[in-house]
Amino acid sequence: DIARPYLSRLSNAFREASCIAIDDDMMALYIDVVDGPDGMLKIMQHIGKRSPLHCSGVGKCLLLNYDEHMLDMFIEKKGLPAFTANTITTKDGLINELNLIRERGYSIDNEECEIGARCIACGVKDFSGKIAAAISISGPSSRMTDSAIKEISVPLMEAAREISTTI
C-alpha cells in the first residue's frame, strides 16, 4: 500500500512497468507490479513470481544485505546459473557488481535474465538501514537505453528514499 502510489507514478512518468520485490528464501519475490502501457513485460513480472537474485535488478539490490558468508551460502544453495550470455556467473563478478551498485546507488539488469529486457532497481531501507525491498522499472532494451536508465535513476532513487522513510 505504501509503495503502490510511487510505482504508479514511476510507471506513468516513464511509460514502463514498475514493481517492488522482497527477498524470500534467496529469491526475489514480486509483491506488487504496475504494468507499463503496452503490457509487454506482463509475462515476466507478476505478483507472486520469483526471480534469481544474481541476475535481476531487484535481486542484486537485495543481495546488498548479504555479507561474504551469506553470499557463499547463497552461491552454494542457488548457484549462479546463466540465463543469457550477460548473466554474472562467478563470485568475483558478482562481488564487483555489488560494489558498483553500492557506488552508484542502483542496480541494472542488462539483459541478464532475458534477452530484450532491461531493468533499473533501487533498494528500499527499513528503520535499521537494511534493504527491506527493492523497486524497479523494467522495459524492452530498445527503450531502456543507457540514457533512459540515467534519466530514470534519479526519480527512482528518490522514490526509494521516500518509501524508506515511511516503512
PDB file of C-alpha atoms in Angstrom:
ATOM      1  CA  ASP A   1       0.000   0.000   0.000  1.00  0.00           C
ATOM      2  CA  ILE A   2       2.859   2.373   0.784  1.00  0.00           C
ATOM      3  CA  ALA A   3       4.834   1.700  -2.387  1.00  0.00           C
ATOM      4  CA  ARG A   4       1.931   1.454  -4.856  1.00  0.00           C
ATOM      5  CA  PRO A   5       1.484   5.224  -5.458  1.00  0.00           C
ATOM      6  CA  TYR A   6       5.219   5.563  -6.127  1.00  0.00           C
ATOM      7  CA  LEU A   7       5.195   2.596  -8.508  1.00  0.00           C
ATOM      8  CA  SER A   8       2.195   4.048 -10.362  1.00  0.00           C
ATOM      9  CA  ARG A   9       3.820   7.463 -10.603  1.00  0.00           C
ATOM     10  CA  LEU A  10       7.081   5.986 -11.932  1.00  0.00           C
ATOM     11  CA  SER A  11       5.279   3.750 -14.403  1.00  0.00           C
ATOM     12  CA  ASN A  12       3.223   6.661 -15.721  1.00  0.00           C
ATOM     13  CA  ALA A  13       6.189   9.017 -15.920  1.00  0.00           C
ATOM     14  CA  PHE A  14       8.439   6.621 -17.826  1.00  0.00           C
ATOM     15  CA  ARG A  15       5.782   4.527 -19.605  1.00  0.00           C
ATOM     16  CA  GLU A  16       7.342   1.275 -18.374  1.00  0.00           C
ATOM     17  CA  ALA A  17       6.481  -1.438 -15.846  1.00  0.00           C
ATOM     18  CA  SER A  18       7.431  -0.915 -12.203  1.00  0.00           C
ATOM     19  CA  CYS A  19       7.498  -3.341  -9.315  1.00  0.00           C
ATOM     20  CA  ILE A  20       8.547  -3.998  -5.746  1.00  0.00           C
ATOM     21  CA  ALA A  21      10.133  -7.242  -4.567  1.00  0.00           C
ATOM     22  CA  ILE A  22      11.424  -8.753  -1.346  1.00  0.00           C
ATOM     23  CA  ASP A  23      13.969 -11.473  -0.562  1.00  0.00           C
ATOM     24  CA  ASP A  24      12.164 -14.757   0.083  1.00  0.00           C
ATOM     25  CA  ASP A  25      14.351 -17.829   0.555  1.00  0.00           C
ATOM     26  CA  MET A  26      17.174 -16.358  -1.530  1.00  0.00           C
ATOM     27  CA  MET A  27      14.858 -15.442  -4.412  1.00  0.00           C
ATOM     28  CA  ALA A  28      13.291 -12.111  -5.366  1.00  0.00           C
ATOM     29  CA  LEU A  29       9.540 -12.325  -4.758  1.00  0.00           C
ATOM     30  CA  TYR A  30       7.423  -9.721  -6.575  1.00  0.00           C
ATOM     31  CA  ILE A  31       4.818  -8.346  -4.178  1.00  0.00           C
ATOM     32  CA  ASP A  32       3.383  -5.606  -6.398  1.00  0.00           C
ATOM     33  CA  VAL A  33       3.610  -4.823 -10.106  1.00  0.00           C
ATOM     34  CA  VAL A  34       2.302  -1.884 -12.130  1.00  0.00           C
ATOM     35  CA  ASP A  35       2.199  -2.763 -15.815  1.00  0.00           C
ATOM     36  CA  GLY A  36       3.585  -0.443 -18.429  1.00  0.00           C
ATOM     37  CA  PRO A  37       1.174   0.957 -21.010  1.00  0.00           C
ATOM     38  CA  ASP A  38       1.841  -1.778 -23.577  1.00  0.00           C
ATOM     39  CA  GLY A  39       1.851  -4.663 -21.073  1.00  0.00           C
ATOM     40  CA  MET A  40       4.957  -6.003 -22.799  1.00  0.00           C
ATOM     41  CA  LEU A  41       6.581  -7.335 -19.633  1.00  0.00           C
ATOM     42  CA  LYS A  42       3.416  -8.782 -18.085  1.00  0.00           C
ATOM     43  CA  ILE A  43       4.664 -12.330 -18.669  1.00  0.00           C
ATOM     44  CA  MET A  44       7.984 -11.615 -16.924  1.00  0.00           C
ATOM     45  CA  GLN A  45       6.677  -9.817 -13.847  1.00  0.00           C
ATOM     46  CA  HIS A  46       3.568 -10.553 -11.869  1.00  0.00           C
ATOM     47  CA  ILE A  47       2.695 -10.651  -8.190  1.00  0.00           C
ATOM     48  CA  GLY A  48       3.982 -13.873  -6.675  1.00  0.00           C
ATOM     49  CA  LYS A  49       6.592 -14.513  -9.362  1.00  0.00           C
ATOM     50  CA  ARG A  50      10.116 -15.293  -8.190  1.00  0.00           C
ATOM     51  CA  SER A  51      13.349 -14.388  -9.929  1.00  0.00           C
ATOM     52  CA  PRO A  52      17.008 -15.121  -9.225  1.00  0.00           C
ATOM     53  CA  LEU A  53      18.873 -12.643  -7.059  1.00  0.00           C
ATOM     54  CA  HIS A  54      22.133 -12.684  -9.029  1.00  0.00           C
ATOM     55  CA  CYS A  55      20.733 -11.542 -12.364  1.00  0.00           C
ATOM     56  CA  SER A  56      17.662  -9.411 -11.675  1.00  0.00           C
ATOM     57  CA  GLY A  57      17.795  -5.719 -10.849  1.00  0.00           C
ATOM     58  CA  VAL A  58      15.738  -6.107  -7.683  1.00  0.00           C
ATOM     59  CA  GLY A  59      17.647  -9.245  -6.738  1.00  0.00           C
ATOM     60  CA  LYS A  60      21.037  -7.593  -6.926  1.00  0.00           C
ATOM     61  CA  CYS A  61      19.776  -4.796  -4.653  1.00  0.00           C
ATOM     62  CA  LEU A  62      18.562  -7.398  -2.171  1.00  0.00           C
ATOM     63  CA  LEU A  63      21.972  -9.099  -2.275  1.00  0.00           C
ATOM     64  CA  LEU A  64      23.491  -5.920  -0.810  1.00  0.00           C
ATOM     65  CA  ASN A  65      22.288  -7.254   2.567  1.00  0.00           C
ATOM     66  CA  TYR A  66      24.480 -10.335   2.235  1.00  0.00           C
ATOM     67  CA  ASP A  67      27.906 -10.440   3.855  1.00  0.00           C
ATOM     68  CA  GLU A  68      30.563 -12.719   2.328  1.00  0.00           C
ATOM     69  CA  HIS A  69      29.488 -15.741   4.379  1.00  0.00           C
ATOM     70  CA  MET A  70      25.844 -15.292   3.332  1.00  0.00           C
ATOM     71  CA  LEU A  71      26.930 -14.769  -0.271  1.00  0.00           C
ATOM     72  CA  ASP A  72      28.844 -18.070  -0.138  1.00  0.00           C
ATOM     73  CA  MET A  73      25.740 -19.791   1.281  1.00  0.00           C
ATOM     74  CA  PHE A  74      23.631 -18.236  -1.475  1.00  0.00           C
ATOM     75  CA  ILE A  75      26.005 -19.447  -4.199  1.00  0.00           C
ATOM     76  CA  GLU A  76      26.165 -22.909  -2.649  1.00  0.00           C
ATOM     77  CA  LYS A  77      22.373 -23.182  -2.389  1.00  0.00           C
ATOM     78  CA  LYS A  78      21.235 -21.421  -5.561  1.00  0.00           C
ATOM     79  CA  GLY A  79      24.331 -21.320  -7.763  1.00  0.00           C
ATOM     80  CA  LEU A  80      24.955 -18.630 -10.348  1.00  0.00           C
ATOM     81  CA  PRO A  81      23.300 -20.167 -13.405  1.00  0.00           C
ATOM     82  CA  ALA A  82      23.494 -18.384 -16.748  1.00  0.00           C
ATOM     83  CA  PHE A  83      20.142 -17.316 -18.182  1.00  0.00           C
ATOM     84  CA  THR A  84      21.737 -15.321 -21.015  1.00  0.00           C
ATOM     85  CA  ALA A  85      25.278 -14.581 -22.169  1.00  0.00           C
ATOM     86  CA  ASN A  86      25.125 -11.433 -19.980  1.00  0.00           C
ATOM     87  CA  THR A  87      24.397 -13.237 -16.690  1.00  0.00           C
ATOM     88  CA  ILE A  88      27.040 -12.903 -13.972  1.00  0.00           C
ATOM     89  CA  THR A  89      28.181 -16.459 -13.231  1.00  0.00           C
ATOM     90  CA  THR A  90      31.205 -16.022 -10.922  1.00  0.00           C
ATOM     91  CA  LYS A  91      31.512 -14.936  -7.309  1.00  0.00           C
ATOM     92  CA  ASP A  92      34.159 -12.332  -8.212  1.00  0.00           C
ATOM     93  CA  GLY A  93      31.927 -10.924 -10.943  1.00  0.00           C
ATOM     94  CA  LEU A  94      29.016 -10.723  -8.537  1.00  0.00           C
ATOM     95  CA  ILE A  95      31.100  -9.017  -5.832  1.00  0.00           C
ATOM     96  CA  ASN A  96      32.346  -6.472  -8.382  1.00  0.00           C
ATOM     97  CA  GLU A  97      28.747  -5.826  -9.475  1.00  0.00           C
ATOM     98  CA  LEU A  98      27.554  -5.366  -5.880  1.00  0.00           C
ATOM     99  CA  ASN A  99      30.378  -2.885  -5.227  1.00  0.00           C
ATOM    100  CA  LEU A 100      29.361  -0.925  -8.339  1.00  0.00           C
ATOM    101  CA  ILE A 101      25.728  -0.872  -7.151  1.00  0.00           C
ATOM    102  CA  ARG A 102      26.802   0.491  -3.753  1.00  0.00           C
ATOM    103  CA  GLU A 103      28.794   3.242  -5.517  1.00  0.00           C
ATOM    104  CA  ARG A 104      26.131   4.448  -7.929  1.00  0.00           C
ATOM    105  CA  GLY A 105      23.053   3.732  -5.781  1.00  0.00           C
ATOM    106  CA  TYR A 106      21.143   1.475  -8.184  1.00  0.00           C
ATOM    107  CA  SER A 107      21.438  -1.842  -9.995  1.00  0.00           C
ATOM    108  CA  ILE A 108      20.898  -2.708 -13.628  1.00  0.00           C
ATOM    109  CA  ASP A 109      19.711  -5.949 -15.160  1.00  0.00           C
ATOM    110  CA  ASN A 110      21.370  -5.651 -18.553  1.00  0.00           C
ATOM    111  CA  GLU A 111      19.534  -8.443 -20.349  1.00  0.00           C
ATOM    112  CA  GLU A 112      20.850 -10.852 -17.708  1.00  0.00           C
ATOM    113  CA  CYS A 113      17.557 -12.668 -17.045  1.00  0.00           C
ATOM    114  CA  GLU A 114      16.078 -12.350 -20.508  1.00  0.00           C
ATOM    115  CA  ILE A 115      17.418 -11.024 -23.796  1.00  0.00           C
ATOM    116  CA  GLY A 116      15.456  -7.962 -24.861  1.00  0.00           C
ATOM    117  CA  ALA A 117      14.594  -6.735 -21.349  1.00  0.00           C
ATOM    118  CA  ARG A 118      16.487  -4.296 -19.122  1.00  0.00           C
ATOM    119  CA  CYS A 119      15.753  -3.062 -15.630  1.00  0.00           C
ATOM    120  CA  ILE A 120      16.967  -0.474 -13.129  1.00  0.00           C
ATOM    121  CA  ALA A 121      16.348  -1.036  -9.410  1.00  0.00           C
ATOM    122  CA  CYS A 122      16.935   0.651  -6.036  1.00  0.00           C
ATOM    123  CA  GLY A 123      16.802  -0.683  -2.515  1.00  0.00           C
ATOM    124  CA  VAL A 124      14.154   0.421  -0.023  1.00  0.00           C
ATOM    125  CA  LYS A 125      15.557   0.511   3.500  1.00  0.00           C
ATOM    126  CA  ASP A 126      13.867  -0.192   6.804  1.00  0.00           C
ATOM    127  CA  PHE A 127      14.437   1.774  10.035  1.00  0.00           C
ATOM    128  CA  SER A 128      17.728  -0.048  10.662  1.00  0.00           C
ATOM    129  CA  GLY A 129      19.184   0.760   7.242  1.00  0.00           C
ATOM    130  CA  LYS A 130      18.761  -2.805   5.955  1.00  0.00           C
ATOM    131  CA  ILE A 131      17.311  -3.210   2.473  1.00  0.00           C
ATOM    132  CA  ALA A 132      13.779  -4.479   3.098  1.00  0.00           C
ATOM    133  CA  ALA A 133      12.659  -4.439  -0.532  1.00  0.00           C
ATOM    134  CA  ALA A 134      13.687  -3.191  -3.949  1.00  0.00           C
ATOM    135  CA  ILE A 135      11.735  -1.187  -6.502  1.00  0.00           C
ATOM    136  CA  SER A 136      12.408  -1.238 -10.212  1.00  0.00           C
ATOM    137  CA  ILE A 137      11.424  -0.036 -13.636  1.00  0.00           C
ATOM    138  CA  SER A 138      11.677  -2.531 -16.494  1.00  0.00           C
ATOM    139  CA  GLY A 139      11.176  -2.351 -20.207  1.00  0.00           C
ATOM    140  CA  PRO A 140      12.409  -3.558 -23.544  1.00  0.00           C
ATOM    141  CA  SER A 141      16.069  -2.898 -24.209  1.00  0.00           C
ATOM    142  CA  SER A 142      15.092  -0.818 -27.252  1.00  0.00           C
ATOM    143  CA  ARG A 143      13.582   1.769 -24.876  1.00  0.00           C
ATOM    144  CA  MET A 144      15.643   1.125 -21.744  1.00  0.00           C
ATOM    145  CA  THR A 145      18.803   2.558 -23.252  1.00  0.00           C
ATOM    146  CA  ASP A 146      21.745   3.739 -21.166  1.00  0.00           C
ATOM    147  CA  SER A 147      20.491   7.323 -21.428  1.00  0.00           C
ATOM    148  CA  ALA A 148      16.957   6.293 -20.378  1.00  0.00           C
ATOM    149  CA  ILE A 149      18.370   4.424 -17.386  1.00  0.00           C
ATOM    150  CA  LYS A 150      20.344   7.503 -16.338  1.00  0.00           C
ATOM    151  CA  GLU A 151      17.202   9.640 -16.663  1.00  0.00           C
ATOM    152  CA  ILE A 152      15.161   7.163 -14.607  1.00  0.00           C
ATOM    153  CA  SER A 153      17.831   6.689 -11.918  1.00  0.00           C
ATOM    154  CA  VAL A 154      17.287   9.979 -10.060  1.00  0.00           C
ATOM    155  CA  PRO A 155      13.482   9.756  -9.650  1.00  0.00           C
ATOM    156  CA  LEU A 156      13.758   6.034  -8.861  1.00  0.00           C
ATOM    157  CA  MET A 157      16.334   6.639  -6.119  1.00  0.00           C
ATOM    158  CA  GLU A 158      14.195   9.475  -4.751  1.00  0.00           C
ATOM    159  CA  ALA A 159      11.118   7.234  -4.670  1.00  0.00           C
ATOM    160  CA  ALA A 160      13.119   4.541  -2.852  1.00  0.00           C
ATOM    161  CA  ARG A 161      14.258   7.133  -0.278  1.00  0.00           C
ATOM    162  CA  GLU A 162      10.702   8.393   0.246  1.00  0.00           C
ATOM    163  CA  ILE A 163       9.292   4.884   0.652  1.00  0.00           C
ATOM    164  CA  SER A 164      12.133   4.121   3.093  1.00  0.00           C
ATOM    165  CA  THR A 165      11.063   6.985   5.337  1.00  0.00           C
ATOM    166  CA  THR A 166       7.514   5.646   5.603  1.00  0.00           C
ATOM    167  CA  ILE A 167       8.107   1.939   6.310  1.00  0.00           C
TER     168      ILE A 167
END
